[in-house]
CSV table of C-alpha atoms in Angstrom, one decimal:
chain,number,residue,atom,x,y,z
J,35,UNK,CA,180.7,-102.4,-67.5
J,36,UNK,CA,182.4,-101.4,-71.2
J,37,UNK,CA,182.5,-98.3,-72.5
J,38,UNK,CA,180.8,-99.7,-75.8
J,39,UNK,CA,177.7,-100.6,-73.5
J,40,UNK,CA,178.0,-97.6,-71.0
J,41,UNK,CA,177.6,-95.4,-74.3
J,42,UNK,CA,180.8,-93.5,-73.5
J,43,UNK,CA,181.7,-90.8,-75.9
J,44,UNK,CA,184.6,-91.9,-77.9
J,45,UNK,CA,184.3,-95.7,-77.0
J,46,UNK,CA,183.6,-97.5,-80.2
J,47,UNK,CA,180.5,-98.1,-81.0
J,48,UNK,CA,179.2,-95.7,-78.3
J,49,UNK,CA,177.0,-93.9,-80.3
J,50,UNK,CA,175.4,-96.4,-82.5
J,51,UNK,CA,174.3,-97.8,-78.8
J,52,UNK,CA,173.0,-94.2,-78.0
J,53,UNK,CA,171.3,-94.2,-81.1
J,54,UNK,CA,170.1,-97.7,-81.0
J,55,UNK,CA,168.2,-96.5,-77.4
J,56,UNK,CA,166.6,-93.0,-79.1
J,57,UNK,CA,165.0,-95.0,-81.7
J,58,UNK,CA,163.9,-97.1,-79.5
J,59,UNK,CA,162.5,-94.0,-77.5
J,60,UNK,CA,161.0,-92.4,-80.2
J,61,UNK,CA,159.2,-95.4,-82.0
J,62,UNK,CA,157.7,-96.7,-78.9
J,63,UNK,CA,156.5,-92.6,-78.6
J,64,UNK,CA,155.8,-93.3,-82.4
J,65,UNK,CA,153.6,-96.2,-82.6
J,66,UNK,CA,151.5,-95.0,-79.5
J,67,UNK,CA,151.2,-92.1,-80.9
J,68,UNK,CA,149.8,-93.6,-84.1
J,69,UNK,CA,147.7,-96.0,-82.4
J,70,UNK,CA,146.3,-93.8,-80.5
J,71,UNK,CA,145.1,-91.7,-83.1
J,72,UNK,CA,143.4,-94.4,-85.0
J,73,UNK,CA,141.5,-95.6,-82.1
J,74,UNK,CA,139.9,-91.9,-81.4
J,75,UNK,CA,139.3,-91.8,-85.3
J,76,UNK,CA,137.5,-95.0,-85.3
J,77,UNK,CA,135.7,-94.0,-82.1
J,78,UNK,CA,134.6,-90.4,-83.6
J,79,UNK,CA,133.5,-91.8,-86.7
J,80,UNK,CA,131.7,-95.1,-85.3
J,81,UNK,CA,130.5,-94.1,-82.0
J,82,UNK,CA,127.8,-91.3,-80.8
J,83,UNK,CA,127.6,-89.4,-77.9
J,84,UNK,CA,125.5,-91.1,-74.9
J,85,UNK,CA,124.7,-94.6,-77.0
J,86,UNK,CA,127.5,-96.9,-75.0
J,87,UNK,CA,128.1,-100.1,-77.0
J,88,UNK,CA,129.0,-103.0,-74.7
J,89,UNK,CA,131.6,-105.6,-74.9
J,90,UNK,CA,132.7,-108.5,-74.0
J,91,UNK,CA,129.4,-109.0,-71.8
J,92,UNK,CA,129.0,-105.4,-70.8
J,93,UNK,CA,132.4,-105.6,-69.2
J,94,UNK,CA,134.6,-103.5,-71.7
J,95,UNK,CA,132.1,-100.7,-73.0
J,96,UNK,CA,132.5,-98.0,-75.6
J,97,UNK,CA,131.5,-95.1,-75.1
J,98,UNK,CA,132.3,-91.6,-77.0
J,99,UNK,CA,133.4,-88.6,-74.7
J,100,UNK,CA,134.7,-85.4,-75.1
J,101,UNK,CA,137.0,-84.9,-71.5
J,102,UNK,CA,138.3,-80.9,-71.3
J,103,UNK,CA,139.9,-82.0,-67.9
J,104,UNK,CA,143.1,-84.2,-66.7
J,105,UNK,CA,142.4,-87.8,-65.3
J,106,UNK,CA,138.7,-88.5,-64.0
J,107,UNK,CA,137.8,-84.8,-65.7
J,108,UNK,CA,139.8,-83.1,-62.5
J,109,UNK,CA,140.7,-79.4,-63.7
J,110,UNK,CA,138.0,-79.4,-66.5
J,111,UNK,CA,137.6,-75.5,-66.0
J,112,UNK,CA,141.9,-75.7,-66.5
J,113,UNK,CA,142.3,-76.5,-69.7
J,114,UNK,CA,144.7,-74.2,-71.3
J,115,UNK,CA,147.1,-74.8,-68.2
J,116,UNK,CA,146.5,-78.4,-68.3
J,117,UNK,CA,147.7,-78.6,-71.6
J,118,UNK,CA,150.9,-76.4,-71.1
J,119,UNK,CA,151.7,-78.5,-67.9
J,120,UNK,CA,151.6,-82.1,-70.3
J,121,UNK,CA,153.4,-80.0,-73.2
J,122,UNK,CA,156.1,-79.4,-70.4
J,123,UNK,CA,156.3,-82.5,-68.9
J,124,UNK,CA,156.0,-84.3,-72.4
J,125,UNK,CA,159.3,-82.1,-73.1
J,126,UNK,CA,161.0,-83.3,-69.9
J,127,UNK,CA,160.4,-87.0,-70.4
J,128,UNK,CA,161.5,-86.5,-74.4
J,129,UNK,CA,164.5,-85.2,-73.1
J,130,UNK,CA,165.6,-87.9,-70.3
J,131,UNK,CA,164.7,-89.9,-72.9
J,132,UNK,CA,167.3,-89.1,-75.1
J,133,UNK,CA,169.8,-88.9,-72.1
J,134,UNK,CA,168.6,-92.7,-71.1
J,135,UNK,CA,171.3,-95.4,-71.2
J,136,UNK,CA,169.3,-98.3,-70.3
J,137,UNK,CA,166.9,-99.4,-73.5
J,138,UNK,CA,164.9,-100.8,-71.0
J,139,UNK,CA,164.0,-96.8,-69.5
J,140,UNK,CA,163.8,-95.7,-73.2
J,141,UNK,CA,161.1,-98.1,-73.5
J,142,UNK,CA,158.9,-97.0,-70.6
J,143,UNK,CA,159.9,-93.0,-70.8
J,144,UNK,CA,158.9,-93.3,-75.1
J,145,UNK,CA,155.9,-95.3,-73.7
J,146,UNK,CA,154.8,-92.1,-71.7
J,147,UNK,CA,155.9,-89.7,-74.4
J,148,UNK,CA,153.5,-91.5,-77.2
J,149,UNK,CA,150.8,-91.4,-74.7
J,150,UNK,CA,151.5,-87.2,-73.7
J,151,UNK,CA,151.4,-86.4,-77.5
J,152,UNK,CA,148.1,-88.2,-78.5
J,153,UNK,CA,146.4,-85.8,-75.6
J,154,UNK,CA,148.1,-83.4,-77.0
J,155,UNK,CA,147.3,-83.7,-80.3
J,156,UNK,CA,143.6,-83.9,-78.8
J,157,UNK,CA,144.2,-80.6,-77.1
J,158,UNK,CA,145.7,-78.8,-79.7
J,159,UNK,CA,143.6,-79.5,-82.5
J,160,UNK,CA,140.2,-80.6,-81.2
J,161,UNK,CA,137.4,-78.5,-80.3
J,162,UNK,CA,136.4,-76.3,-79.3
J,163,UNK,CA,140.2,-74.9,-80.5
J,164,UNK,CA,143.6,-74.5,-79.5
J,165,UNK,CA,145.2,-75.4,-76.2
J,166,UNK,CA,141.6,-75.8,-75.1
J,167,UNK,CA,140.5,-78.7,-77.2
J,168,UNK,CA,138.8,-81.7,-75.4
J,169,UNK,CA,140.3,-85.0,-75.7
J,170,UNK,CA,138.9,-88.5,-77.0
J,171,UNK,CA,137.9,-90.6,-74.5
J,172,UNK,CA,136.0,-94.3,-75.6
J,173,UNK,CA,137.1,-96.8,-73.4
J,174,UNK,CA,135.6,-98.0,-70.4
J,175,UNK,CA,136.1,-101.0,-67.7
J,176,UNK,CA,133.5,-101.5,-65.5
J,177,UNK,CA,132.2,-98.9,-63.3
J,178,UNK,CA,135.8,-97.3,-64.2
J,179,UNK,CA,135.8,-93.7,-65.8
J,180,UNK,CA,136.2,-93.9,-69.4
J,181,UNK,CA,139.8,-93.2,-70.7
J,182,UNK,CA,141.2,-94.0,-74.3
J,183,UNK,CA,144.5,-95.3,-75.7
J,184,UNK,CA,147.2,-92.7,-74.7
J,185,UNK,CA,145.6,-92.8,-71.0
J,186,UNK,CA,146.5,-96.6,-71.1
J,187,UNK,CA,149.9,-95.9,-72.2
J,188,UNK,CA,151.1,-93.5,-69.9
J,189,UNK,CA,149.7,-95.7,-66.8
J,190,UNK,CA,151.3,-98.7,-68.7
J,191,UNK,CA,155.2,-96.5,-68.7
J,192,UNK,CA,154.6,-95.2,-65.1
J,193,UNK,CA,153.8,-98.8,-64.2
J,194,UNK,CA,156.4,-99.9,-66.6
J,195,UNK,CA,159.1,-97.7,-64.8
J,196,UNK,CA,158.3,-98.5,-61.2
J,197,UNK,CA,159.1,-101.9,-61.5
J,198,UNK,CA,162.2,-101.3,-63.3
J,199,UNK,CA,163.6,-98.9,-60.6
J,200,UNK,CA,162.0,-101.1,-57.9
J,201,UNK,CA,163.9,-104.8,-59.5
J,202,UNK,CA,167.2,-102.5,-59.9
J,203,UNK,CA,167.3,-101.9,-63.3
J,204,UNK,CA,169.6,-98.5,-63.0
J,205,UNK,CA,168.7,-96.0,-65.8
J,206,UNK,CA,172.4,-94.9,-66.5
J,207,UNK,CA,173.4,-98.1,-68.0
J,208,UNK,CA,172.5,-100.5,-70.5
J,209,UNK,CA,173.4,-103.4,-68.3
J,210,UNK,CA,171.3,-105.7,-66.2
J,211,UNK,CA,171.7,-104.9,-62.8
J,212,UNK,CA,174.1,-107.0,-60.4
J,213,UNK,CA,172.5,-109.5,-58.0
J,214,UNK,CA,172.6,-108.2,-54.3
J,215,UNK,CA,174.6,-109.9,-52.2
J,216,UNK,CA,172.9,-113.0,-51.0
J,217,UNK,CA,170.5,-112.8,-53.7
């Protein structure tokens, strides 16, 4: 591996790389981010509580709710310590974010950090007020609880990130992994 790719202090060039991966990291973060507060606009202004309008044959529905719980409304009576436990781990995955050598990682970690600020922005500023707010939820598949954009993105860079670290794709280096012997 070359210092140049390894983003080794010093090397030349090291730190554009370094860069290179945090914008990376922080426009994925970025345009989910974005995305997923157009989607919960549209929703909020086009959509009403209770009146589901199906798509693509009753399949893909949308549907408005207001969810003051994590994932399938589980700690709905948690709310303020829900939202400091996504602040915290949106701060943890921001910051091996920036510490990520592989663009590949910066990808799937700035996937999961857009996703963790547009609930956040939901439970900050929402009603019924700070730290407590309910989130946007207008999607739903099927019988499947109803979820929105940022939900899709986080399950999207766990997924993402499991199947790097399960096809070797190391997250301390820019390089593609070696082949295994007898590969």
């Amino acid at each position: 591996m070359t210092a140049d790719v390894a983003g080794i202090s010093g090397a030349p060039g090291a730190g554009s790389a370094q860069r290179t991966r945090r914008r990376l990291l922080l426009s994925a973060a970025a345009m989910i981010l974005l995305t997923d507060l157009g989607t919960k606009s549209l929703a909020v202004g086009m959509l009403e509580p209770g009146h589901p309008v199906p798509l693509l044959g009753g399949w893909l529905t949308c549907e408005l709710t207001r969810n003051s719980g994590a994932a399938l409304s589980m700690g709905s009576d948690r709310t303020v310590l829900l939202t400091i436990v996504v602040l915290l781990v949106g701060a943890a995955v921001a910051w091996i974010g920036v510490h990520a050598r592989s663009p590949w990682w910066a990808l799937g970690l700035g996937t999961i950090l857009g996703g963790a600020a547009g609930n956040l922005v939901d439970r900050f500023f929402r009603a019924p007020g700070p730290l407590r707010g309910h989130v946007i939820d207008f999607l739903a598949v099927g019988p499947m609880p109803v979820f929105n954009v940022a939900d899709l993105a986080v399950l999207a860079g766990v997924v993402w990130l499991i199947a790097l670290s399960l096809s070797g794709f190391p997250f301390d280096s820019a390089e593609n992994p070696e082949p295994h012997a007898g590969s």
